[in-house]
Amino acid sequence: MRKQKWLLFLIGVLTFGCFAFIVVPILNIFVSVNPESLESTLKDGEVWNAIFTTLKGAIFSTILGLIIGVPTSYFLSTVDFRGKSFLESLLNLPIVIPHVAVGIILLKLLSQNSTLGKFFSHFGIHFVDTIYGIIVAMCFVSISYTITSSLLGFRSINKELIWTARSLGASPFQVLRFVVLPLAFPYILRGAILSFARSISEVGALLIIAYYPITAPILMYERFEDYGLKASTPIAVLMMLISFLIFIILLSISYRSERKSA
């Protein structure tokens, strides 16, 4: 009995330490920010342009990730073949690749001198220092979250529900639309939220392939390099407030969808 109490106490201490490790640095930057600097940042057009560029890139990169990631997850959850585990591992590779290396990889692949870059240039699409480069870079570093979460969702569905729907005359498309997707939706949404959050925070890859149009994280880095911590802190606080607000809204939507599907 005494051992159990000590174990619970230890778990409680570690849990408190985990929360403190995350919350204390965030609270500290909010407390230490200069109100006058924050006010001038709120009036800074360059800051708001950078924030809008970041949100625009994150939204479109998340949509792109859903378009190509969800079908991939569904395919992997329904079809068995040799080497599937290896293929799933490859889809998680962007998480472990250093993001500066991601920028170099994408620049090598999509620059105007590359074969693929020349192909897209015929359609007026360029990736170096454009919003297209931002979207591709953000999608590359975040799509694994969408794929992994969607895959968990599809695999969590009771196969008997699918077999029952098919035995009652539902077509494969009807089963997908009315059974599979509604049940997997909370997982897909959670993956999209994580991908969106990861896209907002991207810096490394964008420094290489799409420094411009400038995003909020790069602007923070630029202000820090040029003017120091005092100039970059208000942007960090403003971006955290916006990100936190968006994240809370998206998570509330996710929780509601999970309750409906339960």
Coordinates of C-alpha atoms in Angstrom, one line a residue:
M1 CA 0.0 0.0 0.0
R2 CA 2.8 2.4 0.9
K3 CA 4.6 1.6 -2.4
Q4 CA 1.5 2.5 -4.3
K5 CA 1.2 5.8 -2.5
W6 CA 4.9 6.6 -3.3
L7 CA 4.3 5.6 -6.9
L8 CA 1.3 7.8 -7.2
F9 CA 3.2 10.7 -5.6
L10 CA 6.1 10.2 -8.0
I11 CA 3.8 10.2 -11.0
G12 CA 2.1 13.3 -9.7
V13 CA 5.4 15.1 -9.2
L14 CA 6.5 14.2 -12.7
T15 CA 3.2 15.3 -14.2
F16 CA 3.5 18.6 -12.4
G17 CA 7.1 18.9 -13.7
C18 CA 5.9 18.2 -17.2
F19 CA 3.3 20.9 -17.1
A20 CA 5.7 23.4 -15.5
F21 CA 8.3 22.6 -18.2
I22 CA 5.8 23.7 -20.9
V23 CA 3.8 26.4 -19.1
V24 CA 6.5 28.4 -17.2
P25 CA 8.5 29.5 -20.3
I26 CA 5.3 30.6 -22.0
L27 CA 4.0 32.5 -19.0
N28 CA 7.5 34.1 -18.6
I29 CA 7.5 35.6 -22.1
F30 CA 4.0 37.0 -21.6
V31 CA 5.0 38.6 -18.3
S32 CA 8.3 40.0 -19.5
V33 CA 7.0 41.6 -22.8
N34 CA 7.1 45.4 -22.9
P35 CA 3.5 46.7 -23.3
E36 CA 4.7 49.6 -25.4
S37 CA 6.6 47.3 -27.7
L38 CA 3.6 45.0 -28.0
E39 CA 1.4 48.0 -28.9
S40 CA 3.8 49.2 -31.6
T41 CA 3.9 45.6 -32.9
L42 CA 0.1 45.5 -33.2
K43 CA 0.4 48.6 -35.5
D44 CA 3.2 47.1 -37.6
G45 CA 1.9 46.3 -41.1
E46 CA 4.9 44.0 -41.8
V47 CA 4.1 41.9 -38.8
W48 CA 0.5 41.4 -39.9
N49 CA 1.5 40.6 -43.5
A50 CA 3.9 38.0 -42.1
I51 CA 1.2 36.5 -39.9
F52 CA -1.4 36.4 -42.8
T53 CA 1.2 34.8 -45.0
T54 CA 1.9 32.1 -42.4
L55 CA -1.8 31.4 -41.9
K56 CA -2.4 31.3 -45.6
G57 CA 0.5 28.9 -46.2
A58 CA -0.6 26.7 -43.2
I59 CA -4.2 26.5 -44.4
F60 CA -3.4 25.5 -48.0
S61 CA -0.6 23.1 -46.9
T62 CA -3.1 21.4 -44.5
I63 CA -5.7 21.1 -47.3
L64 CA -3.0 19.7 -49.7
G65 CA -2.0 17.2 -47.0
L66 CA -5.6 16.1 -46.6
I67 CA -6.1 15.7 -50.3
I68 CA -3.1 13.4 -50.8
G69 CA -2.7 12.0 -47.3
V70 CA -6.2 10.7 -46.4
P71 CA -6.5 8.6 -49.6
T72 CA -3.1 7.2 -48.9
S73 CA -4.0 6.3 -45.3
Y74 CA -7.2 4.6 -46.5
F75 CA -5.3 2.6 -49.1
L76 CA -2.8 1.4 -46.5
S77 CA -5.5 0.5 -44.0
T78 CA -7.5 -1.6 -46.5
V79 CA -4.8 -3.3 -48.8
D80 CA -2.2 -5.8 -47.6
F81 CA 1.0 -6.3 -49.6
R82 CA 4.6 -7.1 -49.0
G83 CA 6.6 -4.1 -47.9
K84 CA 3.7 -2.1 -46.5
S85 CA 5.4 -1.6 -43.1
F86 CA 8.4 -0.2 -44.9
L87 CA 6.2 2.1 -47.0
E88 CA 4.5 3.4 -43.8
S89 CA 7.9 4.1 -42.3
L90 CA 8.8 6.2 -45.4
L91 CA 5.7 8.3 -45.0
N92 CA 6.9 9.2 -41.5
L93 CA 10.4 10.2 -42.7
P94 CA 9.7 13.9 -43.0
I95 CA 9.4 14.0 -39.2
V96 CA 13.0 13.0 -38.7
I97 CA 14.7 14.9 -41.5
P98 CA 16.3 18.1 -40.4
H99 CA 14.2 20.9 -41.8
V100 CA 17.1 22.8 -43.3
A101 CA 17.8 19.6 -45.2
V102 CA 14.1 19.6 -46.3
G103 CA 14.6 23.1 -47.7
I104 CA 17.7 21.9 -49.6
I105 CA 15.9 18.8 -50.9
L106 CA 12.9 20.9 -52.1
L107 CA 15.1 23.6 -53.6
K108 CA 17.1 21.0 -55.5
L109 CA 13.9 19.4 -56.8
L110 CA 11.8 22.5 -57.5
S111 CA 14.2 25.3 -58.5
Q112 CA 13.7 26.9 -61.9
N113 CA 16.7 25.1 -63.3
S114 CA 15.3 21.6 -62.3
T115 CA 13.2 19.5 -64.6
L116 CA 10.2 19.7 -62.3
G117 CA 10.6 23.4 -61.8
K118 CA 10.7 24.0 -65.5
F119 CA 7.6 21.9 -65.9
F120 CA 5.6 23.9 -63.4
S121 CA 7.0 27.2 -64.8
H122 CA 5.0 26.5 -68.0
F123 CA 1.8 27.0 -65.8
G124 CA 3.2 30.1 -64.1
I125 CA 4.0 28.3 -60.9
H126 CA 7.4 29.0 -59.3
F127 CA 8.4 27.7 -55.9
V128 CA 11.5 29.7 -54.9
D129 CA 10.5 32.7 -52.8
T130 CA 6.8 32.3 -53.5
I131 CA 3.7 31.3 -51.6
Y132 CA 3.8 28.0 -53.6
G133 CA 7.2 27.2 -52.0
I134 CA 5.9 28.0 -48.6
I135 CA 2.9 25.7 -49.1
V136 CA 5.0 22.8 -50.4
A137 CA 7.6 23.1 -47.6
M138 CA 4.9 23.3 -44.9
C139 CA 3.1 20.4 -46.3
F140 CA 6.2 18.3 -46.5
V141 CA 7.1 18.7 -42.9
S142 CA 3.6 18.3 -41.6
I143 CA 1.8 15.7 -43.8
S144 CA 3.0 12.7 -41.7
Y145 CA 0.7 13.8 -38.8
T146 CA -2.3 13.7 -41.1
I147 CA -1.3 10.4 -42.6
T148 CA -0.6 8.7 -39.2
S149 CA -3.7 10.0 -37.5
S150 CA -6.0 9.1 -40.4
L151 CA -4.4 5.7 -40.6
L152 CA -5.2 5.1 -36.9
G153 CA -8.8 6.3 -37.6
F154 CA -9.4 3.9 -40.5
R155 CA -7.8 1.0 -38.6
S156 CA -10.0 1.7 -35.5
I157 CA -13.2 1.0 -37.5
N158 CA -14.9 -2.3 -36.7
K159 CA -14.7 -4.3 -39.9
E160 CA -18.1 -5.9 -39.1
L161 CA -19.8 -2.6 -39.7
I162 CA -18.3 -2.5 -43.2
W163 CA -19.3 -6.1 -43.9
T164 CA -22.8 -5.5 -42.6
A165 CA -23.2 -2.4 -44.8
R166 CA -22.0 -4.3 -47.9
S167 CA -24.3 -7.2 -47.1
L168 CA -27.2 -4.8 -47.0
G169 CA -26.5 -3.7 -50.5
A170 CA -24.3 -0.6 -50.0
S171 CA -21.7 0.0 -52.7
P172 CA -18.1 0.5 -51.8
F173 CA -18.5 4.3 -52.3
Q174 CA -21.5 4.4 -50.1
V175 CA -19.7 2.4 -47.4
L176 CA -16.8 4.9 -47.6
R177 CA -19.0 7.9 -47.5
F178 CA -21.6 6.9 -44.9
V179 CA -19.6 4.5 -42.7
V180 CA -15.9 4.8 -43.0
L181 CA -15.3 8.6 -43.3
P182 CA -17.8 9.6 -40.5
L183 CA -16.2 7.1 -38.1
A184 CA -12.6 8.1 -39.0
F185 CA -13.4 11.9 -39.2
P186 CA -12.3 12.7 -35.6
Y187 CA -8.9 11.1 -36.3
I188 CA -8.6 12.9 -39.6
L189 CA -9.5 16.2 -38.0
R190 CA -7.0 15.7 -35.2
G191 CA -4.3 14.9 -37.8
A192 CA -5.2 18.1 -39.7
I193 CA -5.0 20.2 -36.6
L194 CA -1.6 18.8 -35.8
S195 CA -0.4 19.4 -39.3
F196 CA -1.7 23.0 -39.3
A197 CA 0.0 23.7 -36.0
R198 CA 3.3 22.2 -37.3
S199 CA 3.0 24.3 -40.5
I200 CA 2.6 27.5 -38.6
S201 CA 5.9 26.9 -36.7
E202 CA 8.0 26.0 -39.7
V203 CA 11.3 27.9 -40.2
G204 CA 14.2 25.8 -41.4
A205 CA 12.8 24.7 -44.7
L206 CA 11.5 28.1 -45.5
L207 CA 14.8 29.8 -44.9
I208 CA 16.2 27.8 -47.9
I209 CA 13.4 27.6 -50.4
A210 CA 11.0 30.5 -49.6
Y211 CA 12.5 33.2 -47.4
Y212 CA 10.0 35.5 -49.2
P213 CA 7.1 36.3 -48.9
I214 CA 8.2 36.5 -45.3
T215 CA 6.4 34.4 -42.7
A216 CA 6.0 35.3 -39.0
P217 CA 8.6 32.8 -37.7
I218 CA 11.2 34.1 -40.2
L219 CA 10.3 37.7 -39.3
M220 CA 10.9 36.9 -35.6
Y221 CA 14.3 35.4 -36.5
E222 CA 15.1 38.4 -38.7
R223 CA 14.2 40.9 -36.0
F224 CA 16.1 39.0 -33.5
E225 CA 19.2 38.9 -35.7
D226 CA 19.0 42.6 -36.5
Y227 CA 17.6 44.2 -33.3
G228 CA 17.9 41.6 -30.6
L229 CA 15.5 40.0 -28.1
K230 CA 13.5 43.1 -27.3
A231 CA 12.3 43.6 -30.9
S232 CA 11.5 39.9 -31.5
T233 CA 9.6 39.1 -28.3
P234 CA 6.4 41.1 -29.0
I235 CA 6.0 39.3 -32.4
A236 CA 6.5 35.9 -30.6
V237 CA 3.8 36.9 -28.0
L238 CA 1.4 38.0 -30.7
M239 CA 1.9 34.9 -32.8
M240 CA 1.5 32.7 -29.7
L241 CA -1.8 34.4 -28.8
I242 CA -3.2 33.9 -32.4
S243 CA -1.9 30.3 -32.6
F244 CA -3.4 29.5 -29.2
L245 CA -6.7 31.0 -30.1
I246 CA -6.9 29.0 -33.4
F247 CA -5.7 25.8 -31.7
I248 CA -8.4 26.1 -29.0
I249 CA -11.1 26.6 -31.6
L250 CA -9.9 23.7 -33.7
L251 CA -9.6 21.4 -30.7
S252 CA -13.1 22.2 -29.5
I253 CA -14.4 21.3 -32.9
S254 CA -12.4 18.1 -32.7
Y255 CA -13.8 17.2 -29.3
R256 CA -17.3 17.8 -30.5
S257 CA -16.9 15.5 -33.5
E258 CA -15.4 12.8 -31.2
R259 CA -18.5 13.0 -28.9
K260 CA -20.9 12.8 -31.8
S261 CA -19.1 9.7 -33.2
A262 CA -18.9 8.0 -29.8

